[in-house]
Tab-separated table of C-alpha atoms in Angstrom:
chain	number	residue	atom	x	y	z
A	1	UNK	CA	67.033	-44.290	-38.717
A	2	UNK	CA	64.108	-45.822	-39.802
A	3	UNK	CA	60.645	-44.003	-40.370
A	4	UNK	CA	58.909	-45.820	-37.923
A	5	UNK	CA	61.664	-44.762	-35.530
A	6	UNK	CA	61.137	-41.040	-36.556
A	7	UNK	CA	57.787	-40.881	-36.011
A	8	UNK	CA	57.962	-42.315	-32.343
A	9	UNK	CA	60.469	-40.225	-31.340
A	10	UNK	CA	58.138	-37.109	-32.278
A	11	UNK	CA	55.257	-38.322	-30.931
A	12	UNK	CA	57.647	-38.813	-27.478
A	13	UNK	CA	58.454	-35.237	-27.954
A	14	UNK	CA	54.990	-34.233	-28.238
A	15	UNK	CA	53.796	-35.303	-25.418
A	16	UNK	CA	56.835	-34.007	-23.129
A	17	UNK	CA	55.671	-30.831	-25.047
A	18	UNK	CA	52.502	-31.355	-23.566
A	19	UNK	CA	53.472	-32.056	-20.292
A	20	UNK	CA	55.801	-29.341	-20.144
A	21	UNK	CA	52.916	-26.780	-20.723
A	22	UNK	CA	50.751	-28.615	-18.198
A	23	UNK	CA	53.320	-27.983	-15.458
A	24	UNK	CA	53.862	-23.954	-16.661
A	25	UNK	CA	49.874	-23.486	-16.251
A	26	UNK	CA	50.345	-25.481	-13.186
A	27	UNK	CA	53.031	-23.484	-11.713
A	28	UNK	CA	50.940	-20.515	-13.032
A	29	UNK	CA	48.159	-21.338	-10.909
A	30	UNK	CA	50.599	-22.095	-7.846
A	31	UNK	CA	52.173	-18.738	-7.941
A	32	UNK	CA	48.785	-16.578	-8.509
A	33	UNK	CA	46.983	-18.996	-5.793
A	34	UNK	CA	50.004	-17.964	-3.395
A	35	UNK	CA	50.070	-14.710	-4.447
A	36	UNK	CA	45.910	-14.402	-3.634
A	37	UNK	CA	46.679	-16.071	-0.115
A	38	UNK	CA	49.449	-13.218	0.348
A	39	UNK	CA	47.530	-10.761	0.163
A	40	UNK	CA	44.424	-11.911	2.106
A	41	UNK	CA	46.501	-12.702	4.691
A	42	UNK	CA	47.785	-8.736	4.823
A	43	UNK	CA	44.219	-7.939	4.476
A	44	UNK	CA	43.403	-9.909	7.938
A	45	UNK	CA	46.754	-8.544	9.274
A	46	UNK	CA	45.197	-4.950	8.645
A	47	UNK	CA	41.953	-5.890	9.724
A	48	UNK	CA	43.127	-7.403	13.105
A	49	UNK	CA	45.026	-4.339	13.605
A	50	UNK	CA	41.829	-2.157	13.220
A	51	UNK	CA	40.049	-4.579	15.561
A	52	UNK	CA	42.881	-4.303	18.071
A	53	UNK	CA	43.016	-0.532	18.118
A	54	UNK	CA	39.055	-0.144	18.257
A	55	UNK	CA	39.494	-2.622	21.273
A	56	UNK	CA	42.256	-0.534	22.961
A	57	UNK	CA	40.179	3.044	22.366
A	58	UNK	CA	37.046	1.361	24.333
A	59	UNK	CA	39.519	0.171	26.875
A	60	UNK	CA	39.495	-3.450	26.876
A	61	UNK	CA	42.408	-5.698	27.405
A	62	UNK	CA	44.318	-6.745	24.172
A	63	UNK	CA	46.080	-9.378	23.836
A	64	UNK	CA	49.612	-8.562	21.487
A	65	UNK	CA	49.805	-10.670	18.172
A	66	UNK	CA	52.541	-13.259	18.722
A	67	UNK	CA	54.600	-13.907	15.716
A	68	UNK	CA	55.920	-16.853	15.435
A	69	UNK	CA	58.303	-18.025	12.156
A	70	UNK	CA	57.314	-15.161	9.844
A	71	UNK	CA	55.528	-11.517	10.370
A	72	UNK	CA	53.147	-12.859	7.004
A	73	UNK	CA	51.426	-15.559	9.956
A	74	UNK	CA	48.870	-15.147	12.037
A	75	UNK	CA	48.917	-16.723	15.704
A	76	UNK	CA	45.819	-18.673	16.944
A	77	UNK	CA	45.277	-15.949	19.594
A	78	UNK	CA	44.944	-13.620	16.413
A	79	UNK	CA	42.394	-15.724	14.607
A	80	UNK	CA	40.346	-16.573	17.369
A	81	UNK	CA	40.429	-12.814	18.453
A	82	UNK	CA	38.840	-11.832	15.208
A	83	UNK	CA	36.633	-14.466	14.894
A	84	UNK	CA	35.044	-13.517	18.559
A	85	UNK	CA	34.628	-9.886	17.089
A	86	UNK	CA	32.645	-11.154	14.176
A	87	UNK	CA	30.643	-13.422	16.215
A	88	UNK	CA	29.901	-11.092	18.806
A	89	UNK	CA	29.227	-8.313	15.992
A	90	UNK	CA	26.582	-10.947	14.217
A	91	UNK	CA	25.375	-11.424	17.923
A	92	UNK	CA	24.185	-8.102	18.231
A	93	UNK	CA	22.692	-7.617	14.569
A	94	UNK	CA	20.629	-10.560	14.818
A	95	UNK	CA	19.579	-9.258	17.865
A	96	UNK	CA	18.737	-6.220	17.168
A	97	UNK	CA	16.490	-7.815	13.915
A	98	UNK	CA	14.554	-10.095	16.039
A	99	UNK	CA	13.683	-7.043	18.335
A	100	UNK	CA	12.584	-5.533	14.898
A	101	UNK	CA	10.710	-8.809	13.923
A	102	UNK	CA	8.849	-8.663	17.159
A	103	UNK	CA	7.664	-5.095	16.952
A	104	UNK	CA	6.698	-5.152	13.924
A	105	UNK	CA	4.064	-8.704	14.819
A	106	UNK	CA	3.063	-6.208	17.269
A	107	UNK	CA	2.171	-3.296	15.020
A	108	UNK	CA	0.241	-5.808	12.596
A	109	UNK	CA	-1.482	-7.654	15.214
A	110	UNK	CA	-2.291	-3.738	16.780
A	111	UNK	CA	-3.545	-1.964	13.254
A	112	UNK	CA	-5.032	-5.776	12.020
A	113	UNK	CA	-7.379	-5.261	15.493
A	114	UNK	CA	-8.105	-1.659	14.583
A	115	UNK	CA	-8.708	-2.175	11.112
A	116	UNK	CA	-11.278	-4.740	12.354
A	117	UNK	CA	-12.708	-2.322	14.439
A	118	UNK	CA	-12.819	0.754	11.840
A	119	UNK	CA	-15.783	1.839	9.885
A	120	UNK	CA	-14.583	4.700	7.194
A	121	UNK	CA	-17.927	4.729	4.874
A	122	UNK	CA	-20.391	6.808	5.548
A	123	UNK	CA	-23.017	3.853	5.453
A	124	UNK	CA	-21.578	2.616	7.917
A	125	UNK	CA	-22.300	2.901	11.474
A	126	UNK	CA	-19.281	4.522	12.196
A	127	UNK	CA	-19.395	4.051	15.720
A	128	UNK	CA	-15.735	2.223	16.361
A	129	UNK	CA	-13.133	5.075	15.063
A	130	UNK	CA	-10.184	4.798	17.380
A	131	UNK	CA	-6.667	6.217	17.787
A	132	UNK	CA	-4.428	3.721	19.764
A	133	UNK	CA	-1.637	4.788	22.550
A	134	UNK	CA	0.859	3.202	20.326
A	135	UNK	CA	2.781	5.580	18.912
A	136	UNK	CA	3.624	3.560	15.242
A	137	UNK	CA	0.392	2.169	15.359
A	138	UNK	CA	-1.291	5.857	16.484
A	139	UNK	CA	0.602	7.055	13.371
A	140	UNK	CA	-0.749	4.779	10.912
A	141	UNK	CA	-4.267	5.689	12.169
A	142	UNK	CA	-3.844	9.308	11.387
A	143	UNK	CA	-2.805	8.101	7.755
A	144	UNK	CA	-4.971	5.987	7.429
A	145	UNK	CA	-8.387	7.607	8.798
A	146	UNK	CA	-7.411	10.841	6.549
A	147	UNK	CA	-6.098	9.189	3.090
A	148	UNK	CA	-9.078	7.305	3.510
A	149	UNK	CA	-11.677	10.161	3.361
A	150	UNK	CA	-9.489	11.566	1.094
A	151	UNK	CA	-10.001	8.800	-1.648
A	152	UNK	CA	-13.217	8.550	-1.093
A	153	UNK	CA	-13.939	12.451	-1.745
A	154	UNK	CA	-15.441	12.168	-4.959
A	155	UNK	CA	-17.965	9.238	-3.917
A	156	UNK	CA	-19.598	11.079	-1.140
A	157	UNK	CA	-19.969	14.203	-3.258
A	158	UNK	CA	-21.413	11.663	-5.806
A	159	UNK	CA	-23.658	10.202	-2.830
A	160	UNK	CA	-25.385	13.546	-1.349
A	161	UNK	CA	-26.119	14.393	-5.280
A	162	UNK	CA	-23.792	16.990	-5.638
A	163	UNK	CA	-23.623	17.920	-9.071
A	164	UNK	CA	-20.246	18.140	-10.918
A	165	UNK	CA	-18.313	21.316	-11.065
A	166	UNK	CA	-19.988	24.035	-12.566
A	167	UNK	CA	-21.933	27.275	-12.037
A	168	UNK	CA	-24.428	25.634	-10.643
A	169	UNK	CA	-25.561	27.350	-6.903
A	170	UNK	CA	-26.549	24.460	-4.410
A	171	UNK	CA	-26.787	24.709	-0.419
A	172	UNK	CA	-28.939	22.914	1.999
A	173	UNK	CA	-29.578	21.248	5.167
A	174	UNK	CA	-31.615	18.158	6.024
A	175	UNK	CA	-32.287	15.423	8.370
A	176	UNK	CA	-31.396	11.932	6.422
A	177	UNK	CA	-33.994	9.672	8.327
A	178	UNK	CA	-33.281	6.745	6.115
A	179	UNK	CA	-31.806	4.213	8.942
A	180	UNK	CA	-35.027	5.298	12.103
A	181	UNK	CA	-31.818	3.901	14.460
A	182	UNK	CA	-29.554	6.672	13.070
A	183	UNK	CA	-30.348	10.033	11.934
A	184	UNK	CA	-27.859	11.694	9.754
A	185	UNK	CA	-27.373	15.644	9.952
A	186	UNK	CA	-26.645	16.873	6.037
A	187	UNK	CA	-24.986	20.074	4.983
A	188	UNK	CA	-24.412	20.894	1.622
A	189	UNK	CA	-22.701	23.754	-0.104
A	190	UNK	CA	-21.688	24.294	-3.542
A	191	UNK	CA	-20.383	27.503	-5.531
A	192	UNK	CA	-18.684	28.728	-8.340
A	193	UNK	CA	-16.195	31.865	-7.997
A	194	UNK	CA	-14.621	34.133	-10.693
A	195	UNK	CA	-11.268	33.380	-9.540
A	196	UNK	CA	-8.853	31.831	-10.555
A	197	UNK	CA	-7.865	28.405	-8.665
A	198	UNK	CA	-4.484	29.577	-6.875
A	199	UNK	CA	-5.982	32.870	-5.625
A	200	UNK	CA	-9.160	30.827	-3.942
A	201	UNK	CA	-6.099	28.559	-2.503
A	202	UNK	CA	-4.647	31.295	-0.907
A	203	UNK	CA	-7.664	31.887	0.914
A	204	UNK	CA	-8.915	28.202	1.380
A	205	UNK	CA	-6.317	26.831	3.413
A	206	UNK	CA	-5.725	24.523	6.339
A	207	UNK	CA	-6.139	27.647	8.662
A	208	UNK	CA	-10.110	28.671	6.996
A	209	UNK	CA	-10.737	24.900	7.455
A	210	UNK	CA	-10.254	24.805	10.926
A	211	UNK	CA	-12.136	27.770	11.452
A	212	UNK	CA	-15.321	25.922	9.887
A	213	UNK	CA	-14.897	23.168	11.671
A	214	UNK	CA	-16.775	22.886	15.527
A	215	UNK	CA	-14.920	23.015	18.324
A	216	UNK	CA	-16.196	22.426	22.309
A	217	UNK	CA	-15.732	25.189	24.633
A	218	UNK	CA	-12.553	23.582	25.932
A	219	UNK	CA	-9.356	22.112	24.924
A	220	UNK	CA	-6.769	20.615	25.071
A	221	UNK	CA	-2.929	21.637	23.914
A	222	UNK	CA	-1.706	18.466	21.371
A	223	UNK	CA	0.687	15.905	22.816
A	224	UNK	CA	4.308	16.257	21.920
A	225	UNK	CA	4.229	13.117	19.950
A	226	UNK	CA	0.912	13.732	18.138
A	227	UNK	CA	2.696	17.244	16.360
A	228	UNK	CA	5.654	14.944	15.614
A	229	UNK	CA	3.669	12.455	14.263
A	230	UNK	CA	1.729	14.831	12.377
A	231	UNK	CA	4.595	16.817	11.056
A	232	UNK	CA	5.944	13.493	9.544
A	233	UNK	CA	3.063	12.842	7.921
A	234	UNK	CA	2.709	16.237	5.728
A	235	UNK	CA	4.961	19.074	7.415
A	236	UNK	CA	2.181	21.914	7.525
A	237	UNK	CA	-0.947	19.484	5.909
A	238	UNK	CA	-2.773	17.985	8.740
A	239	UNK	CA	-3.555	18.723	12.667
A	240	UNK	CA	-5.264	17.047	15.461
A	241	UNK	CA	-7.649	19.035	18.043
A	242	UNK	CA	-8.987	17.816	21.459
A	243	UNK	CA	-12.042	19.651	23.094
A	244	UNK	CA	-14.991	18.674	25.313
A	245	UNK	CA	-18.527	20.642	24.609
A	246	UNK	CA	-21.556	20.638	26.836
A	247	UNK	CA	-22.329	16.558	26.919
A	248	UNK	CA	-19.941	15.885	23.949
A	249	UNK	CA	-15.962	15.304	23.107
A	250	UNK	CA	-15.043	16.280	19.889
A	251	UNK	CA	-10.750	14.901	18.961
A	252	UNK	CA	-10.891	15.804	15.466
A	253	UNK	CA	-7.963	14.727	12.991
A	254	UNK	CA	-8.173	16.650	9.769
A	255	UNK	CA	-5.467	17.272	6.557
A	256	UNK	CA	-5.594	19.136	3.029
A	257	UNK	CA	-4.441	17.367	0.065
A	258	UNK	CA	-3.451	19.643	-2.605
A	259	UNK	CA	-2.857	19.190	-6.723
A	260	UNK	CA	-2.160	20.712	-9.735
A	261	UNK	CA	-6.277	21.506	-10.030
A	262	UNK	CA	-7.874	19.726	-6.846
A	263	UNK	CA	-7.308	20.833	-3.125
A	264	UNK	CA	-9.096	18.806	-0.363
A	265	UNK	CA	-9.839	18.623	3.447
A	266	UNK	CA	-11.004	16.255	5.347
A	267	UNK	CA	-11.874	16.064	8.665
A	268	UNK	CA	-13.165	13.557	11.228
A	269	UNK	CA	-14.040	13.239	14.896
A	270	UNK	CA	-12.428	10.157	16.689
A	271	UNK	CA	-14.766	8.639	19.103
A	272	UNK	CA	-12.263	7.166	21.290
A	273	UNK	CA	-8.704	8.358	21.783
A	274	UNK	CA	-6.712	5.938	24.009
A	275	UNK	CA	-4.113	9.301	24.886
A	276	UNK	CA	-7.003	11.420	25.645
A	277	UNK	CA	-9.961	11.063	27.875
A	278	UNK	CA	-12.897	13.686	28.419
A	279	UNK	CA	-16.394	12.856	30.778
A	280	UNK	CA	-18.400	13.382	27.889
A	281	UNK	CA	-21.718	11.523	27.908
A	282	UNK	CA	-22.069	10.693	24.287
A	283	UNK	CA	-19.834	11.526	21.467
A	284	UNK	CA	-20.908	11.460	17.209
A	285	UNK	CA	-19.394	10.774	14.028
A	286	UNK	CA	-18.604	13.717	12.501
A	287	UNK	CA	-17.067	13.725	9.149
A	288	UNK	CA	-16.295	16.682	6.437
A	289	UNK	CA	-15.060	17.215	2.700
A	290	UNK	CA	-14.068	20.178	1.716
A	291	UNK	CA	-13.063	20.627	-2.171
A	292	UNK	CA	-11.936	23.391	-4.533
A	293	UNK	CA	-11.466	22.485	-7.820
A	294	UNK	CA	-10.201	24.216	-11.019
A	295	UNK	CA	-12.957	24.673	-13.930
A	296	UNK	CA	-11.162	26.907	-16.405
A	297	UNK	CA	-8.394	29.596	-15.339
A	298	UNK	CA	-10.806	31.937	-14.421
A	299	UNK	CA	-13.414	30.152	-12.706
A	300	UNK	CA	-13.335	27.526	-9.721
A	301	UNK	CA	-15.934	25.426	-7.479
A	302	UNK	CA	-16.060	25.018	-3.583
A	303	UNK	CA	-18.414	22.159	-2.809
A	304	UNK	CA	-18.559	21.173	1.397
A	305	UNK	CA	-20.263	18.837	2.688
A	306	UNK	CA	-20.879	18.072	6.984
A	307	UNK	CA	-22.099	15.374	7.795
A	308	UNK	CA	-22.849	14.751	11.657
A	309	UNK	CA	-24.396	11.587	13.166
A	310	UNK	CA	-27.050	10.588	16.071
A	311	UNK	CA	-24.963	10.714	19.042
A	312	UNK	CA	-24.143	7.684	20.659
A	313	UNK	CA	-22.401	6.710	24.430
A	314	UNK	CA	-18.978	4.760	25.171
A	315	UNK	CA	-20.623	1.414	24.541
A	316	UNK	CA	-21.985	2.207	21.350
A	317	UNK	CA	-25.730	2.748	22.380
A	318	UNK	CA	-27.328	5.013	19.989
A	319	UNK	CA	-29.006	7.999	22.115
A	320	UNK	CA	-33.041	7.783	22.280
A	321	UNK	CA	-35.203	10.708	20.635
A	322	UNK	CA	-35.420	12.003	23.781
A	323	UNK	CA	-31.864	12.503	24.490
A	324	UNK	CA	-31.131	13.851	21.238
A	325	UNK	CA	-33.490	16.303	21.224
A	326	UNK	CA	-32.552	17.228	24.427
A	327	UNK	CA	-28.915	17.718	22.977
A	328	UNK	CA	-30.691	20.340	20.378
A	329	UNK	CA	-32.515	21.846	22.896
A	330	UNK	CA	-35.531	21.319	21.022
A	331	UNK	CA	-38.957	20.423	23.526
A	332	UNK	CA	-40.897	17.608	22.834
A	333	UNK	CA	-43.179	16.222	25.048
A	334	UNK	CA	-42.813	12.525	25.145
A	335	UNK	CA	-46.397	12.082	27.210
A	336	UNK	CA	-48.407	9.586	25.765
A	337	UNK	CA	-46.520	9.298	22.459
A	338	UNK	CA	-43.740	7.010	21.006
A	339	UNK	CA	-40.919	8.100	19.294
A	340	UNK	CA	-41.792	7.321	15.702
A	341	UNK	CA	-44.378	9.506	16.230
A	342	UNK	CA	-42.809	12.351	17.348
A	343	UNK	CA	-40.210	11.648	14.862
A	344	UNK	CA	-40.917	14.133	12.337
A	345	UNK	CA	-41.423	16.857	14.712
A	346	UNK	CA	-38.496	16.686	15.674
A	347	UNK	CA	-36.921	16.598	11.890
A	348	UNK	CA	-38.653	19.925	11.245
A	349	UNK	CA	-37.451	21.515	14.620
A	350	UNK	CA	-33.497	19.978	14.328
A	351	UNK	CA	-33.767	21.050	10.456
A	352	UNK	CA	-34.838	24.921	11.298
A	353	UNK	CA	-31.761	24.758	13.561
A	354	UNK	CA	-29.649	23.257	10.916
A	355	UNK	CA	-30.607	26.178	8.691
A	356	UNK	CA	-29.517	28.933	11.002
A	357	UNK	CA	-25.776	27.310	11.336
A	358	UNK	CA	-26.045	26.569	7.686
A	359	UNK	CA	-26.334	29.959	6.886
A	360	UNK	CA	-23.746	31.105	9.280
A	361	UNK	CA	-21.945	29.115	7.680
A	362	UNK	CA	-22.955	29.767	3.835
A	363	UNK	CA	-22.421	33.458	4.408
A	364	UNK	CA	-19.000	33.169	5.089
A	365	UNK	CA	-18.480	30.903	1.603
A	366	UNK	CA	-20.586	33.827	-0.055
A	367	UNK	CA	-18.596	36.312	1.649
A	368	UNK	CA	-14.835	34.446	0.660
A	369	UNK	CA	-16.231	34.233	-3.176
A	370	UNK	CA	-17.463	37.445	-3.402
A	371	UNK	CA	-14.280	38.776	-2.421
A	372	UNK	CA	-11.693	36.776	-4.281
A	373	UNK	CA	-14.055	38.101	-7.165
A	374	UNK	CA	-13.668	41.236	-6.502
A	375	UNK	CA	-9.803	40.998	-7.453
């Protein structure tokens, strides 16, 4: 045999070579395809079983596999049964997600509308602070009214002139006539105590905050929902009280924040509650900060500051002189005078009465300090 002969016949065996292997991956693939397809259909076999007996347990009808030419197929009254499960299960998910979809466009459209509403800096007028009926939205308030006192803590003591932590002995009361159309009542306290931070904790808590704060002569128990609410937020941190005084309601949401060397409380009245409703004739912003902060490990500062505005009735009229110092019980006779001239007459008088709660007030700080220093 020739060489040209030899070398065609191994190029003919070559290429059976090749095809050879070609059909072994081929029949490779076959087999582990078939094999995959085996065992999807048990899979669906065991799934359709689950689906049946879940069926039978809630007491619909089932309808018995058939089996045709082999126990590994499925009938058409199998498939179809499945495939109505996972339609009808998709059904109810999507369902349920567009009911979540539409709450929530509620709850934005709800707190966007609030937040619209809401003044939370002092400068402001601060005459639109409102807790909604809606209980998500009614929960966001709370969080939001008190984080945001909270975080602004340090800029109000910055803005009344407090200075920073130290020995340094400070209280005081005045009327802040800056804005004629809205007086501002001003408290100030600030001391330092030879104690040790924890140990004037133990003392300062929520309870002693309450106790500072003013209350109307009656009250109201808190809604269910509000302590629920409230519990969520911070367990033991914040509380909500509803009372009515002489021409005044006073719903007052209030929390403590606590670190490793700051503890705060905060405190505001809400001016309109859409859960609670008093026949009060004008209400105020009321707002308070009340800080103890760690110096050294010996020594720590309680700084409080009150700050109480002109009242103001449901439509967001601003009380005349008259009116206001009728809510004082401070007399003034209006006869033949203005207001702006009677103005500081009635600073001096509303001040002298500011003092006397002021030192009500300051005497039970001097008291608390003077004991934790006696330790």
């Amino acid at each position: 045999m020739g060489r040209t002969a030899l070398q065609g016949e191994a190029r003919i065996e070559r290429k059976r070579k090749v095809l050879r292997e070609k059909m072994q991956r081929y029949r490779k693939r076959v087999d582990l395809k078939n094999a995959l397809m085996k065992q999807s259909a048990e899979d669906m076999e065991v799934e359709i079983a689950r689906l049946l007996a879940e069926r039978a347990t809630r007491g619909e009808a089932v309808v018995a596999p058939t089996i045709r030419s082999s126990a590994r197929l499925l009938s058409w009254e199998d498939v179809a049964l499945a495939l109505r499960e996972g339609v009808t299960s998709s059904e109810e998910a999507n369902a349920h997600l567009r009911r979540k979809i539409d709450e929530q466009k509620h709850l934005i459209q709800l707190m966007r509308a609030w937040v619209n509403r809401s003044f939370v800096l002092p400068d402001s007028t601060w005459r639109h602070v409102t807790l909604l009926a809606d209980p998500h939205a009614r929960k966001l308030g709370f969080d939001w009214i008190t984080q945001h006192m909270f975080h602004n803590t340090s800029w109000v003591f910055e803005r009344y002139e407090f200075p920073l932590p130290s020995p340094v002995r400070m209280t005081d009361e005045f009327v802040d006539a800056s804005r004629p159309d809205c007086l501002q009542y001003v408290w100030r306290d600030q001391q330092a105590i030879d104690a040790s931070f924890d140990d004037v904790c133990e003392i300062v808590n929520l309870d002693f905050f309450l106790d500072m704060m003013v209350h109307g002569a009656v009250s109201k128990a808190p809604l269910p929902m509000d302590m629920e609410m409230l519990a969520a937020l911070g367990g033991g941190t914040c509380g909500y009280t509803s009372s009515i005084g002489t021409n005044e309601a006073l719903n007052q949401v209030y929390r403590m924040f606590h670190s490793d060397r700051r503890r705060v409380f905060v405190a505001m009245n809400v001016h309109r509650d859409e859960c609670i409703h008093w026949p009060a004739r004008w209400t105020r912003n009321r707002m308070s900060w009340l800080a103890v902060d760690k110096v050294s490990p010996t020594h720590t500062v309680l700084r409080t500051i009150y700050l109480q505005s002109q009242g103001f009735t449901g439509d967001y009229k601003y009380n005349t002189l008259a009116e206001e110092a009728a809510g004082f019980n401070i007399q003034l006779d209006f006869t033949g005078h203005d207001e702006s001239s009677l103005l500081p007459r009635y600073i001096h008088d509303a001040t002298q009465i500011m003092q006397y709660s002021g030192a009500k007030y300051g005497s039970l700080l001097e008291r608390t300090g003077a004991s934790l220093q006696k330790k």
